[in-house]
PDB file of C-alpha atoms in Angstrom:
ATOM      1  CA  MET H   1      55.703 -55.328  10.264  1.00 59.00           C
ATOM      2  CA  PRO H   2      52.545 -53.200  11.188  1.00 73.00           C
ATOM      3  CA  VAL H   3      50.438 -55.548   9.407  1.00 74.00           C
ATOM      4  CA  GLN H   4      51.750 -58.257  11.691  1.00 79.00           C
ATOM      5  CA  LYS H   5      50.872 -56.162  14.843  1.00 74.00           C
ATOM      6  CA  ILE H   6      47.354 -55.574  13.477  1.00 76.00           C
ATOM      7  CA  LYS H   7      46.732 -59.316  12.803  1.00 74.00           C
ATOM      8  CA  ARG H   8      48.324 -60.220  16.188  1.00 77.00           C
ATOM      9  CA  GLY H   9      46.207 -57.557  18.197  1.00 73.00           C
ATOM     10  CA  TYR H  10      43.216 -59.075  16.076  1.00 75.00           C
ATOM     11  CA  ARG H  11      43.918 -62.527  17.338  1.00 77.00           C
ATOM     12  CA  LYS H  12      44.209 -61.414  21.036  1.00 71.00           C
ATOM     13  CA  THR H  13      40.975 -59.557  20.724  1.00 70.00           C
ATOM     14  CA  ARG H  14      39.176 -62.532  19.319  1.00 72.00           C
ATOM     15  CA  TYR H  15      40.476 -64.869  21.915  1.00 68.00           C
ATOM     16  CA  ILE H  16      39.514 -62.473  24.710  1.00 62.00           C
ATOM     17  CA  LEU H  17      36.078 -61.881  23.240  1.00 59.00           C
ATOM     18  CA  TYR H  18      35.781 -65.933  23.060  1.00 65.00           C
ATOM     19  CA  LYS H  19      36.935 -66.263  26.542  1.00 62.00           C
ATOM     20  CA  GLU H  20      34.718 -63.664  28.302  1.00 58.00           C
ATOM     21  CA  THR H  21      31.715 -65.114  26.530  1.00 63.00           C
ATOM     22  CA  LEU H  22      32.087 -68.737  27.758  1.00 63.00           C
ATOM     23  CA  VAL H  23      29.919 -69.808  30.088  1.00 68.00           C
ATOM     24  CA  ASP H  24      31.444 -71.294  32.898  1.00 76.00           C
ATOM     25  CA  TYR H  25      29.068 -72.513  35.702  1.00 83.00           C
ATOM     26  CA  LYS H  26      31.961 -73.368  38.153  1.00 86.00           C
ATOM     27  CA  GLU H  27      33.259 -69.800  38.156  1.00 85.00           C
ATOM     28  CA  HIS H  28      29.502 -68.320  38.299  1.00 86.00           C
ATOM     29  CA  PHE H  29      28.797 -70.695  41.255  1.00 92.00           C
ATOM     30  CA  TRP H  30      31.885 -69.707  43.072  1.00 92.00           C
ATOM     31  CA  SER H  31      31.633 -65.877  42.366  1.00 92.00           C
ATOM     32  CA  PHE H  32      27.853 -66.300  43.655  1.00 95.00           C
ATOM     33  CA  ILE H  33      29.155 -68.063  46.991  1.00 96.00           C
ATOM     34  CA  GLY H  34      32.129 -65.663  47.454  1.00 96.00           C
ATOM     35  CA  SER H  35      30.135 -62.607  47.015  1.00 96.00           C
ATOM     36  CA  PHE H  36      27.020 -63.711  49.081  1.00 97.00           C
ATOM     37  CA  ALA H  37      29.285 -64.751  52.014  1.00 97.00           C
ATOM     38  CA  GLY H  38      31.322 -61.220  51.635  1.00 96.00           C
ATOM     39  CA  ILE H  39      28.339 -58.853  51.450  1.00 96.00           C
ATOM     40  CA  GLY H  40      26.250 -61.355  53.948  1.00 96.00           C
ATOM     41  CA  ILE H  41      28.912 -60.932  56.568  1.00 95.00           C
ATOM     42  CA  LEU H  42      28.891 -57.139  56.354  1.00 93.00           C
ATOM     43  CA  ALA H  43      25.069 -57.037  56.378  1.00 91.00           C
ATOM     44  CA  TYR H  44      25.026 -59.293  59.324  1.00 91.00           C
ATOM     45  CA  ILE H  45      27.625 -56.741  60.973  1.00 89.00           C
ATOM     46  CA  GLN H  46      25.177 -53.929  59.891  1.00 86.00           C
ATOM     47  CA  SER H  47      22.266 -55.737  61.357  1.00 85.00           C
ATOM     48  CA  ILE H  48      23.845 -56.490  64.584  1.00 85.00           C
ATOM     49  CA  HIS H  49      25.317 -52.784  65.228  1.00 77.00           C
ATOM     50  CA  PHE H  50      22.913 -50.194  63.540  1.00 70.00           C
ATOM     51  CA  SER H  51      19.132 -50.243  63.171  1.00 66.00           C
ATOM     52  CA  GLY H  52      16.786 -48.669  60.776  1.00 62.00           C
ATOM     53  CA  ASN H  53      18.027 -47.563  57.126  1.00 60.00           C
ATOM     54  CA  ASP H  54      21.086 -45.832  58.011  1.00 62.00           C
ATOM     55  CA  ALA H  55      23.597 -48.206  56.559  1.00 67.00           C
ATOM     56  CA  VAL H  56      26.890 -47.764  57.765  1.00 76.00           C
ATOM     57  CA  TYR H  57      28.791 -51.037  56.998  1.00 80.00           C
ATOM     58  CA  LEU H  58      27.310 -51.447  53.491  1.00 86.00           C
ATOM     59  CA  ILE H  59      28.670 -48.709  51.433  1.00 90.00           C
ATOM     60  CA  GLY H  60      27.798 -49.122  47.732  1.00 90.00           C
ATOM     61  CA  SER H  61      31.372 -49.379  46.738  1.00 95.00           C
ATOM     62  CA  PHE H  62      31.402 -52.737  48.446  1.00 96.00           C
ATOM     63  CA  GLY H  63      29.086 -54.207  45.906  1.00 95.00           C
ATOM     64  CA  ALA H  64      31.354 -53.031  43.032  1.00 96.00           C
ATOM     65  CA  SER H  65      34.580 -54.411  44.955  1.00 97.00           C
ATOM     66  CA  SER H  66      32.428 -57.596  45.179  1.00 96.00           C
ATOM     67  CA  VAL H  67      32.111 -57.777  41.381  1.00 94.00           C
ATOM     68  CA  LEU H  68      35.903 -57.479  41.076  1.00 94.00           C
ATOM     69  CA  VAL H  69      37.089 -59.592  44.050  1.00 96.00           C
ATOM     70  CA  TYR H  70      34.654 -62.353  43.258  1.00 95.00           C
ATOM     71  CA  GLY H  71      33.863 -61.958  39.707  1.00 91.00           C
ATOM     72  CA  ILE H  72      36.949 -60.733  37.814  1.00 90.00           C
ATOM     73  CA  ILE H  73      39.707 -62.439  40.069  1.00 91.00           C
ATOM     74  CA  GLN H  74      42.644 -61.769  37.456  1.00 90.00           C
ATOM     75  CA  SER H  75      42.343 -58.312  36.986  1.00 91.00           C
ATOM     76  CA  PRO H  76      45.269 -55.917  38.440  1.00 92.00           C
ATOM     77  CA  PHE H  77      42.377 -53.651  40.108  1.00 94.00           C
ATOM     78  CA  SER H  78      41.046 -57.112  42.089  1.00 95.00           C
ATOM     79  CA  GLN H  79      44.442 -57.476  43.653  1.00 95.00           C
ATOM     80  CA  PRO H  80      44.427 -57.119  47.801  1.00 96.00           C
ATOM     81  CA  ARG H  81      46.843 -54.134  47.308  1.00 96.00           C
ATOM     82  CA  ASN H  82      44.444 -52.418  44.961  1.00 97.00           C
ATOM     83  CA  LEU H  83      41.384 -53.280  46.975  1.00 97.00           C
ATOM     84  CA  VAL H  84      42.455 -52.349  50.302  1.00 98.00           C
ATOM     85  CA  GLY H  85      44.705 -49.523  49.430  1.00 98.00           C
ATOM     86  CA  GLY H  86      42.354 -48.019  47.147  1.00 98.00           C
ATOM     87  CA  HIS H  87      39.306 -47.911  49.473  1.00 98.00           C
ATOM     88  CA  LEU H  88      41.634 -46.482  52.293  1.00 98.00           C
ATOM     89  CA  ILE H  89      43.433 -43.807  50.304  1.00 98.00           C
ATOM     90  CA  SER H  90      39.813 -42.752  48.785  1.00 98.00           C
ATOM     91  CA  ALA H  91      38.136 -42.756  52.209  1.00 98.00           C
ATOM     92  CA  PHE H  92      41.051 -40.484  53.656  1.00 98.00           C
ATOM     93  CA  VAL H  93      40.672 -38.090  50.400  1.00 98.00           C
ATOM     94  CA  GLY H  94      36.879 -38.002  50.746  1.00 97.00           C
ATOM     95  CA  VAL H  95      37.078 -37.312  54.749  1.00 97.00           C
ATOM     96  CA  THR H  96      39.576 -34.589  54.161  1.00 98.00           C
ATOM     97  CA  VAL H  97      37.948 -32.973  51.227  1.00 97.00           C
ATOM     98  CA  HIS H  98      34.579 -32.713  53.621  1.00 97.00           C
ATOM     99  CA  LYS H  99      36.173 -31.461  56.307  1.00 96.00           C
ATOM    100  CA  LEU H 100      37.603 -28.848  54.229  1.00 96.00           C
ATOM    101  CA  ALA H 101      34.402 -28.004  51.986  1.00 93.00           C
ATOM    102  CA  PRO H 102      31.534 -29.406  53.683  1.00 89.00           C
ATOM    103  CA  ASP H 103      28.802 -27.228  52.617  1.00 86.00           C
ATOM    104  CA  ILE H 104      29.670 -27.003  48.903  1.00 92.00           C
ATOM    105  CA  ILE H 105      29.215 -30.320  47.388  1.00 94.00           C
ATOM    106  CA  TRP H 106      29.652 -28.917  43.735  1.00 96.00           C
ATOM    107  CA  ILE H 107      33.312 -28.609  44.732  1.00 96.00           C
ATOM    108  CA  ALA H 108      33.856 -31.187  47.466  1.00 96.00           C
ATOM    109  CA  ALA H 109      32.152 -34.116  45.415  1.00 97.00           C
ATOM    110  CA  PRO H 110      34.408 -33.724  42.129  1.00 97.00           C
ATOM    111  CA  LEU H 111      37.592 -32.933  44.277  1.00 98.00           C
ATOM    112  CA  ALA H 112      37.233 -35.905  46.514  1.00 97.00           C
ATOM    113  CA  VAL H 113      36.923 -38.255  43.459  1.00 98.00           C
ATOM    114  CA  SER H 114      39.587 -36.489  41.591  1.00 98.00           C
ATOM    115  CA  PHE H 115      42.277 -36.643  44.344  1.00 98.00           C
ATOM    116  CA  ALA H 116      41.286 -40.027  45.295  1.00 98.00           C
ATOM    117  CA  ILE H 117      41.708 -41.401  41.487  1.00 98.00           C
ATOM    118  CA  ILE H 118      45.305 -39.368  41.393  1.00 98.00           C
ATOM    119  CA  LEU H 119      46.720 -40.694  44.563  1.00 98.00           C
ATOM    120  CA  MET H 120      45.369 -44.378  43.699  1.00 98.00           C
ATOM    121  CA  GLN H 121      47.282 -43.970  40.497  1.00 97.00           C
ATOM    122  CA  ILE H 122      50.468 -42.609  42.055  1.00 97.00           C
ATOM    123  CA  THR H 123      50.347 -45.096  44.964  1.00 97.00           C
ATOM    124  CA  LYS H 124      49.357 -48.038  42.137  1.00 96.00           C
ATOM    125  CA  THR H 125      46.540 -48.844  43.992  1.00 97.00           C
ATOM    126  CA  LEU H 126      43.790 -47.972  41.467  1.00 97.00           C
ATOM    127  CA  HIS H 127      40.604 -49.651  42.513  1.00 97.00           C
ATOM    128  CA  PRO H 128      37.588 -47.981  40.600  1.00 96.00           C
ATOM    129  CA  PRO H 129      34.855 -48.409  43.559  1.00 97.00           C
ATOM    130  CA  GLY H 130      37.330 -46.312  45.358  1.00 97.00           C
ATOM    131  CA  GLY H 131      36.193 -43.345  43.741  1.00 97.00           C
ATOM    132  CA  ALA H 132      32.877 -44.144  45.042  1.00 96.00           C
ATOM    133  CA  THR H 133      34.102 -44.606  48.594  1.00 97.00           C
ATOM    134  CA  ALA H 134      35.198 -40.927  48.289  1.00 97.00           C
ATOM    135  CA  LEU H 135      32.047 -39.878  46.999  1.00 96.00           C
ATOM    136  CA  ILE H 136      30.391 -41.453  49.964  1.00 95.00           C
ATOM    137  CA  ALA H 137      32.528 -39.713  52.391  1.00 95.00           C
ATOM    138  CA  ILE H 138      30.854 -36.353  50.546  1.00 96.00           C
ATOM    139  CA  ILE H 139      27.272 -37.377  50.034  1.00 94.00           C
ATOM    140  CA  GLY H 140      26.429 -40.070  52.559  1.00 90.00           C
ATOM    141  CA  SER H 141      24.052 -40.033  55.647  1.00 86.00           C
ATOM    142  CA  ASP H 142      24.652 -37.709  58.369  1.00 88.00           C
ATOM    143  CA  LYS H 143      25.686 -40.809  60.369  1.00 86.00           C
ATOM    144  CA  ILE H 144      28.654 -41.753  57.912  1.00 90.00           C
ATOM    145  CA  LYS H 145      29.525 -37.788  57.720  1.00 90.00           C
ATOM    146  CA  SER H 146      29.631 -37.550  61.549  1.00 90.00           C
ATOM    147  CA  LEU H 147      32.056 -40.375  61.622  1.00 92.00           C
ATOM    148  CA  GLY H 148      34.887 -38.090  60.224  1.00 94.00           C
ATOM    149  CA  TYR H 149      38.330 -39.928  60.283  1.00 97.00           C
ATOM    150  CA  MET H 150      36.807 -43.213  61.782  1.00 95.00           C
ATOM    151  CA  TYR H 151      34.953 -43.562  58.667  1.00 95.00           C
ATOM    152  CA  VAL H 152      38.473 -44.822  57.205  1.00 96.00           C
ATOM    153  CA  ILE H 153      38.654 -47.447  59.992  1.00 95.00           C
ATOM    154  CA  SER H 154      34.859 -48.463  60.358  1.00 88.00           C
ATOM    155  CA  PRO H 155      33.468 -49.273  58.070  1.00 92.00           C
ATOM    156  CA  VAL H 156      35.965 -49.016  55.029  1.00 96.00           C
ATOM    157  CA  LEU H 157      38.934 -50.995  56.385  1.00 96.00           C
ATOM    158  CA  ILE H 158      36.705 -53.429  58.576  1.00 94.00           C
ATOM    159  CA  GLY H 159      34.604 -53.855  55.484  1.00 95.00           C
ATOM    160  CA  VAL H 160      37.370 -54.279  52.986  1.00 97.00           C
ATOM    161  CA  LEU H 161      39.461 -56.840  55.352  1.00 97.00           C
ATOM    162  CA  ILE H 162      36.191 -58.790  55.385  1.00 96.00           C
ATOM    163  CA  LEU H 163      35.955 -58.707  51.494  1.00 97.00           C
ATOM    164  CA  LEU H 164      39.402 -59.726  51.034  1.00 97.00           C
ATOM    165  CA  ILE H 165      39.334 -62.586  53.702  1.00 96.00           C
ATOM    166  CA  VAL H 166      36.257 -63.968  52.013  1.00 97.00           C
ATOM    167  CA  ALA H 167      37.939 -63.766  48.687  1.00 96.00           C
ATOM    168  CA  LEU H 168      41.202 -65.614  49.884  1.00 93.00           C
ATOM    169  CA  ILE H 169      39.200 -68.420  50.981  1.00 93.00           C
ATOM    170  CA  PHE H 170      36.725 -68.745  48.086  1.00 93.00           C
ATOM    171  CA  ASN H 171      38.829 -67.683  45.252  1.00 92.00           C
ATOM    172  CA  ASN H 172      41.188 -70.541  46.056  1.00 87.00           C
ATOM    173  CA  MET H 173      39.006 -73.286  46.864  1.00 86.00           C
ATOM    174  CA  THR H 174      39.289 -74.942  43.346  1.00 83.00           C
ATOM    175  CA  ALA H 175      42.230 -75.715  41.353  1.00 79.00           C
ATOM    176  CA  ASN H 176      41.239 -73.301  38.587  1.00 82.00           C
ATOM    177  CA  ARG H 177      40.723 -70.272  40.660  1.00 86.00           C
ATOM    178  CA  HIS H 178      44.091 -68.647  42.175  1.00 87.00           C
ATOM    179  CA  TYR H 179      43.719 -65.143  44.094  1.00 91.00           C
ATOM    180  CA  PRO H 180      45.736 -63.218  44.184  1.00 92.00           C
ATOM    181  CA  THR H 181      47.500 -63.519  40.753  1.00 86.00           C
ATOM    182  CA  HIS H 182      50.858 -62.139  42.041  1.00 82.00           C
ATOM    183  CA  LYS H 183      53.492 -65.134  41.364  1.00 80.00           C
ATOM    184  CA  LYS H 184      54.902 -64.541  44.991  1.00 80.00           C
ATOM    185  CA  TYR H 185      51.479 -65.290  46.307  1.00 79.00           C
ATOM    186  CA  GLN H 186      51.322 -68.310  44.279  1.00 76.00           C
ATOM    187  CA  LYS H 187      54.636 -69.748  45.406  1.00 79.00           C
ATOM    188  CA  LEU H 188      53.460 -69.376  48.883  1.00 77.00           C
ATOM    189  CA  ARG H 189      50.100 -71.099  48.026  1.00 72.00           C
ATOM    190  CA  LYS H 190      52.088 -73.803  46.296  1.00 75.00           C
ATOM    191  CA  ARG H 191      54.433 -74.466  49.478  1.00 79.00           C
ATOM    192  CA  ILE H 192      51.203 -74.389  51.556  1.00 74.00           C
ATOM    193  CA  SER H 193      49.464 -77.083  49.868  1.00 71.00           C
ATOM    194  CA  LYS H 194      52.661 -79.113  49.558  1.00 75.00           C
ATOM    195  CA  THR H 195      53.075 -79.030  53.441  1.00 78.00           C
ATOM    196  CA  ILE H 196      49.376 -79.756  53.677  1.00 74.00           C
ATOM    197  CA  ARG H 197      49.437 -83.107  51.658  1.00 72.00           C
ATOM    198  CA  SER H 198      52.631 -84.048  53.137  1.00 68.00           C
TER     199      SER H 198
END
């Protein structure tokens, strides 16, 4: 019995490694287009509302989220619940910790990231870039720190919703890409496509 499990695990590992190392130019194209559009929209909003080097809408964790929601769309971490919930929870935790310990970075930074991870796990919204969102609330520029809890709404919520809407559009443009991967959404997608074809 243990030998069969090992053999099965070995076959699965070989298959996953094979799948991950395939070069699929269509996947790469749509990943590029989606991430370009998502980050491009955020950069455009940034350029309209803010001048200089003080990037408020372009927080670093959005780059990592783009890798997930445009490049690895089947991952559980990439799903809308994780994307939105993970960032919002982490932003709220980051701002709260900053308010409680504003000048003690060696305590505030690890506390924000650790509490963000725990709360994302509890709420089943684990999204790895969320840790960076919490950390940015602690170590970000003075403009970001001065936002307080508005940081949760803008840039985090607005930015995440832009990334999500772009992901929903570009990740469903071909027959091979389906986002989100939850069965409920796939049934809804099939109904909508049947209605459009009729």
